[in-house]
Amino acid sequence: MESKLASYLAPRLEAEDGVAISNLFRIPGGASRETWMFDAAWRAGGEAKSAPFVLRMDPPASLVESEREVEYAFYRAFEGTNVPVPRMRWLELGLEPLGAPFFIMDRITVGETNVQNLASGPQYDGARAMIGRRMYEVLAAIHTAEWSGTDIPKVVKPPTPATCWREALDYWEGMIDANELSPQPIIRAAIRWLRANPPPPAQRVSVVHGDYRVGNFLYSNDGIHGVLDWEMAHLGDPIEDVAWAMHEIWHRDLIPRAECIAVYEEASGLKVAPEALRWWDVFTGVKAQGIWLTGARSFQEGRSSELILVAAAYSLVNRTDEAVLQSLGRGA
């Protein structure tokens, strides 16, 4: 891969004597993209130059079927804004030169994504609450951003405030229909409940990150430095992201749930109505189950040998069912 990357980058970096690729390695654990880090060195204009990059490339199968062009457009929409994202550099939708579609972006060299360190590492004891508050301030900035003048409408069709919930539910029910390996009675009951009890219309049609949670942003004791993993981004109801971020499967109690909502409401000017939050909380379980089942089928059918696909299903399917039952029971 080094030689192919070097050949691809040389004309784009205006390299005089080619590009040297070093420190190329794949980040383990990616469930919907292969993510590679590497450094590049070259000469241009008589000067030695170097830069760290990240390559995001489609794997043969993944937990999530998503489009590179869509993810790229959402990243690009937030460049230069108060939502920190890496700078996008190049997008290729064909199979050349790496054998799969990919894009390359600058690498943010500050911070880490480790979930456990942020949840309980002593090095973050003095910053944990600040990062927790900042997490919801950044989410508010995502949701209040103006997207109509970006490339986003070129790659996704906006729903109306009244149809956000239905379009989201239709999509994930379809994923479950296509990928379940055995009956899923709890999730099917949840889907029936969601259709019978629709949420209020969205307060606005916003950018929805789709997987906003601890683990998908770079952080340090100074705050949040980069929001990553936009492969499930779309336009929809912002409360979808709020419910996802606060869901018990990955909520790490950086700050109390009530404070999460208060910080978000103050920063966004939006209201997190209890009935809307409950609906999207139940939906989170349906969506999560759709992700686990998609990965499990890919592994079972031999389209992927990535253990993370089956590990997620093995460890989280029952836990997700339990969370859905608890969510449904809260309003009983």
Coordinates of C-alpha atoms in Angstrom, one line a residue:
M1 CA 0.0 0.0 0.0
E2 CA 2.9 2.4 0.7
S3 CA 3.9 2.5 -3.0
K4 CA 0.3 3.1 -4.2
L5 CA -0.2 5.9 -1.6
A6 CA 3.1 7.5 -2.6
S7 CA 2.2 7.4 -6.3
Y8 CA -1.2 8.9 -5.6
L9 CA 0.0 11.7 -3.4
A10 CA 3.1 12.8 -5.4
P11 CA 1.2 15.0 -8.0
R12 CA -1.3 16.2 -5.4
L13 CA 1.5 17.4 -3.1
E14 CA 3.5 18.7 -6.0
A15 CA 6.4 16.6 -4.8
E16 CA 9.6 17.1 -6.7
D17 CA 11.2 13.7 -6.0
G18 CA 8.3 11.5 -5.0
V19 CA 6.7 11.0 -1.6
A20 CA 8.1 8.8 1.2
I21 CA 5.4 7.0 3.3
S22 CA 6.2 5.9 6.8
N23 CA 4.5 4.7 10.0
L24 CA 1.6 3.2 8.0
F25 CA -0.6 1.2 10.3
R26 CA -4.3 0.3 10.5
I27 CA -6.2 1.4 13.6
P28 CA -7.8 -1.7 15.1
G29 CA -11.5 -1.8 15.9
G30 CA -13.0 0.1 13.0
A31 CA -16.5 -1.3 12.4
S32 CA -17.6 0.5 9.2
R33 CA -14.3 1.8 7.7
E34 CA -10.8 0.7 7.5
T35 CA -8.8 3.6 9.1
W36 CA -5.1 3.9 8.5
M37 CA -2.6 6.4 9.8
F38 CA 0.5 7.3 8.0
D39 CA 3.1 10.1 7.6
A40 CA 4.3 11.5 4.3
A41 CA 7.5 13.4 3.5
W42 CA 8.4 15.1 0.3
R43 CA 10.1 18.1 -1.2
A44 CA 8.3 21.0 -2.9
G45 CA 9.6 24.4 -3.9
G46 CA 13.0 23.3 -2.8
E47 CA 11.9 22.7 0.8
A48 CA 11.5 19.6 2.8
K49 CA 7.9 19.0 3.9
S50 CA 6.1 16.4 6.0
A51 CA 2.5 15.9 7.2
P52 CA 0.5 13.3 9.2
F53 CA -2.6 11.9 7.4
V54 CA -5.5 9.5 7.9
L55 CA -6.9 7.2 5.2
R56 CA -10.5 6.1 5.5
M57 CA -11.2 3.2 3.1
D58 CA -14.2 1.0 2.5
P59 CA -13.8 -2.6 3.9
P60 CA -15.5 -5.6 2.1
A61 CA -18.2 -5.6 4.8
S62 CA -19.0 -3.5 7.8
L63 CA -21.4 -2.9 10.7
V64 CA -22.8 0.0 8.7
E65 CA -23.5 0.4 5.0
S66 CA -22.6 4.0 4.3
E67 CA -21.3 6.2 1.5
R68 CA -17.9 7.7 1.5
E69 CA -19.1 10.8 -0.4
V70 CA -21.7 11.4 2.2
E71 CA -19.2 11.2 5.1
Y72 CA -16.8 13.4 3.2
A73 CA -19.4 16.1 2.6
F74 CA -20.4 16.2 6.3
Y75 CA -16.8 16.6 7.4
R76 CA -16.3 19.3 4.8
A77 CA -19.3 21.2 6.0
F78 CA -17.7 21.8 9.4
E79 CA -14.2 22.8 8.3
G80 CA -13.4 26.2 9.8
T81 CA -16.4 26.2 12.2
N82 CA -16.6 25.9 15.9
V83 CA -17.1 22.2 15.5
P84 CA -13.6 20.8 15.4
V85 CA -13.0 18.4 12.5
P86 CA -9.9 17.3 10.5
R87 CA -9.4 19.0 7.2
M88 CA -10.4 16.8 4.2
R89 CA -7.9 16.5 1.4
W90 CA -8.9 14.0 -1.3
L91 CA -11.8 11.8 -2.1
E92 CA -11.8 8.9 -4.6
L93 CA -15.0 7.1 -5.4
G94 CA -13.6 4.5 -7.8
L95 CA -11.6 1.3 -7.1
E96 CA -8.2 2.9 -8.2
P97 CA -5.6 3.2 -6.9
L98 CA -6.2 1.3 -3.6
G99 CA -8.9 -1.2 -4.7
A100 CA -11.7 0.5 -2.8
P101 CA -13.2 4.0 -2.4
F102 CA -11.4 6.1 0.1
F103 CA -10.7 9.6 1.3
I104 CA -7.6 11.1 3.0
M105 CA -7.7 13.8 5.6
D106 CA -5.2 15.6 7.8
R107 CA -4.5 13.9 11.1
I108 CA -5.3 15.8 14.3
T109 CA -2.3 15.1 16.6
V110 CA -3.8 16.3 19.9
G111 CA -5.9 14.2 22.1
E112 CA -7.1 10.6 22.3
T113 CA -10.4 8.7 21.9
N114 CA -9.9 6.0 24.6
V115 CA -13.3 5.5 26.3
Q116 CA -12.1 3.9 29.5
N117 CA -9.4 6.6 30.1
L118 CA -12.0 9.3 29.9
A119 CA -14.5 7.4 32.1
S120 CA -12.2 6.5 34.9
G121 CA -8.6 7.4 34.2
P122 CA -7.1 9.4 37.1
Q123 CA -5.3 11.7 34.6
Y124 CA -8.7 13.1 33.7
D125 CA -10.2 13.5 37.2
G126 CA -9.9 17.3 37.0
A127 CA -11.2 17.6 33.5
R128 CA -13.9 14.9 33.2
A129 CA -16.9 17.2 34.0
M130 CA -15.5 20.0 31.7
I131 CA -15.2 17.5 28.8
G132 CA -18.7 16.2 29.5
R133 CA -20.1 19.7 29.3
R134 CA -18.1 20.5 26.2
M135 CA -19.4 17.3 24.6
Y136 CA -22.9 18.7 24.6
E137 CA -21.9 22.2 23.7
V138 CA -20.2 20.8 20.6
L139 CA -23.3 18.7 19.8
A140 CA -25.4 21.8 20.1
A141 CA -23.1 23.5 17.6
I142 CA -23.5 20.6 15.2
H143 CA -27.3 20.9 15.4
T144 CA -27.6 24.6 15.0
A145 CA -25.2 24.8 12.1
E146 CA -26.6 26.1 8.8
W147 CA -26.2 23.3 6.3
S148 CA -28.2 24.5 3.2
G149 CA -25.2 26.3 1.8
T150 CA -22.9 23.3 2.0
D151 CA -22.5 20.2 -0.2
I152 CA -24.7 18.2 2.2
P153 CA -28.0 18.7 0.1
K154 CA -26.1 17.4 -2.9
V155 CA -25.5 14.0 -1.3
V156 CA -28.6 13.6 1.0
K157 CA -32.3 14.5 0.7
P158 CA -33.6 16.5 3.7
P159 CA -36.6 15.1 5.4
T160 CA -39.4 17.4 6.7
P161 CA -39.7 18.1 10.5
A162 CA -42.7 15.7 10.5
T163 CA -41.0 12.9 8.6
C164 CA -37.7 12.7 10.4
W165 CA -38.8 9.9 12.7
R166 CA -40.5 7.9 10.1
E167 CA -37.6 8.0 7.6
A168 CA -35.1 7.0 10.3
L169 CA -37.3 4.2 11.6
D170 CA -38.0 2.9 8.1
Y171 CA -34.3 2.7 7.3
W172 CA -33.3 0.8 10.4
E173 CA -36.3 -1.5 10.3
G174 CA -35.2 -2.3 6.8
M175 CA -31.7 -3.1 8.0
I176 CA -33.1 -5.5 10.6
D177 CA -35.3 -7.1 8.0
A178 CA -32.4 -7.7 5.8
N179 CA -29.9 -8.9 8.4
E180 CA -31.5 -10.7 11.3
L181 CA -30.3 -14.3 11.7
S182 CA -33.0 -15.2 14.2
P183 CA -36.3 -13.7 15.4
Q184 CA -35.9 -10.5 17.3
P185 CA -39.2 -10.3 19.3
I186 CA -38.2 -7.4 21.6
I187 CA -37.0 -5.2 18.8
R188 CA -40.0 -6.0 16.8
A189 CA -42.2 -5.0 19.7
A190 CA -40.2 -1.8 20.1
I191 CA -40.7 -1.0 16.4
R192 CA -44.5 -1.5 16.8
W193 CA -44.5 0.9 19.8
L194 CA -42.5 3.5 17.9
R195 CA -44.9 3.5 15.0
A196 CA -47.9 3.7 17.3
N197 CA -46.5 6.5 19.4
P198 CA -44.7 8.9 17.0
P199 CA -42.7 11.8 18.6
P200 CA -43.4 15.5 18.2
P201 CA -42.2 16.9 14.9
A202 CA -38.5 18.0 14.9
Q203 CA -37.9 21.5 16.1
R204 CA -35.6 21.9 13.1
V205 CA -34.1 19.7 10.5
S206 CA -30.4 19.5 11.6
V207 CA -27.2 17.8 10.8
V208 CA -27.3 14.6 12.8
H209 CA -23.9 13.0 13.4
G210 CA -25.5 9.6 13.9
D211 CA -22.9 8.1 16.2
Y212 CA -22.1 11.0 18.6
R213 CA -20.7 9.5 21.8
V214 CA -17.7 9.0 24.0
G215 CA -15.1 7.2 21.8
N216 CA -15.9 9.2 18.6
F217 CA -14.1 12.5 19.5
L218 CA -10.6 13.4 20.4
Y219 CA -10.2 14.8 23.9
S220 CA -7.5 16.0 26.3
N221 CA -7.5 17.9 29.6
D222 CA -7.9 21.0 27.4
G223 CA -11.2 19.9 25.9
I224 CA -12.4 18.3 22.6
H225 CA -10.2 18.6 19.6
G226 CA -11.9 16.7 16.9
V227 CA -15.3 15.1 16.1
L228 CA -14.7 11.9 14.2
D229 CA -16.6 9.0 12.5
W230 CA -19.3 10.8 10.5
E231 CA -20.2 7.7 8.5
M232 CA -23.8 7.6 9.8
A233 CA -24.3 11.4 9.4
H234 CA -27.6 12.6 7.9
L235 CA -30.2 15.3 8.2
G236 CA -32.9 14.7 10.8
D237 CA -34.2 15.4 14.3
P238 CA -31.4 16.6 16.6
I239 CA -32.9 14.8 19.5
E240 CA -31.8 11.6 17.8
D241 CA -28.2 12.5 18.6
V242 CA -29.0 13.6 22.1
A243 CA -30.7 10.2 22.9
W244 CA -27.9 8.3 21.3
A245 CA -25.2 10.2 23.2
M246 CA -27.0 9.6 26.5
H247 CA -27.9 6.0 25.9
E248 CA -26.9 3.7 28.7
I249 CA -24.9 1.4 26.5
W250 CA -22.2 3.9 26.1
H251 CA -23.0 6.8 28.4
R252 CA -20.1 7.2 30.7
D253 CA -21.5 9.5 33.4
L254 CA -19.1 12.3 32.7
I255 CA -21.8 14.6 34.0
P256 CA -25.3 13.7 35.2
R257 CA -28.0 13.1 32.5
A258 CA -29.9 16.2 33.7
E259 CA -26.9 18.3 33.3
C260 CA -26.3 16.9 29.8
I261 CA -29.8 18.1 28.8
A262 CA -29.4 21.5 30.6
V263 CA -26.0 22.2 28.9
Y264 CA -27.4 21.2 25.5
E265 CA -30.6 23.2 25.8
E266 CA -28.7 26.3 26.8
A267 CA -26.1 26.0 24.0
S268 CA -28.6 25.1 21.3
G269 CA -31.7 27.0 22.2
L270 CA -33.6 23.7 21.6
K271 CA -35.8 21.9 24.1
V272 CA -35.4 18.2 24.9
A273 CA -39.0 17.3 25.6
P274 CA -39.4 14.2 27.7
E275 CA -41.7 12.5 25.2
A276 CA -39.3 13.2 22.3
L277 CA -36.3 12.0 24.3
R278 CA -38.1 8.7 25.3
W279 CA -39.1 8.0 21.7
W280 CA -35.6 8.5 20.4
D281 CA -34.2 6.5 23.3
V282 CA -36.3 3.5 22.3
F283 CA -35.3 4.2 18.7
T284 CA -31.6 4.1 19.7
G285 CA -32.0 0.5 20.8
V286 CA -33.6 -0.4 17.4
K287 CA -30.8 1.4 15.5
A288 CA -28.1 -0.2 17.6
Q289 CA -29.6 -3.6 17.1
G290 CA -29.7 -3.0 13.4
I291 CA -25.9 -2.2 13.5
W292 CA -25.0 -5.4 15.5
L293 CA -27.2 -7.6 13.3
T294 CA -25.7 -6.2 10.1
G295 CA -22.2 -6.9 11.3
A296 CA -23.1 -10.4 12.5
R297 CA -24.6 -11.3 9.1
S298 CA -21.5 -10.0 7.3
F299 CA -19.3 -12.3 9.4
Q300 CA -21.7 -15.3 9.2
E301 CA -21.8 -15.1 5.4
G302 CA -18.0 -14.8 5.1
R303 CA -18.0 -11.3 3.7
S304 CA -15.7 -10.3 6.5
S305 CA -13.4 -12.0 8.9
E306 CA -13.2 -9.0 11.2
L307 CA -13.9 -10.3 14.7
I308 CA -15.3 -6.9 15.8
L309 CA -18.3 -7.6 13.7
V310 CA -19.3 -10.7 15.6
A311 CA -17.9 -9.5 18.9
A312 CA -20.3 -6.6 18.9
A313 CA -23.2 -8.8 18.2
Y314 CA -22.2 -11.4 20.8
S315 CA -21.7 -8.8 23.6
L316 CA -24.3 -6.2 22.8
V317 CA -27.5 -7.9 21.4
N318 CA -28.9 -9.0 24.7
R319 CA -27.7 -5.9 26.5
T320 CA -29.5 -3.8 23.9
D321 CA -32.7 -5.8 24.3
E322 CA -32.5 -5.1 28.0
A323 CA -32.0 -1.4 27.5
V324 CA -35.0 -1.3 25.1
L325 CA -37.2 -3.0 27.7
Q326 CA -36.2 -0.5 30.3
S327 CA -36.9 2.4 28.0
L328 CA -40.3 1.0 27.1
G329 CA -41.1 0.4 30.8
R330 CA -40.3 4.0 31.9
G331 CA -43.5 5.3 30.5
A332 CA -45.7 2.3 31.4

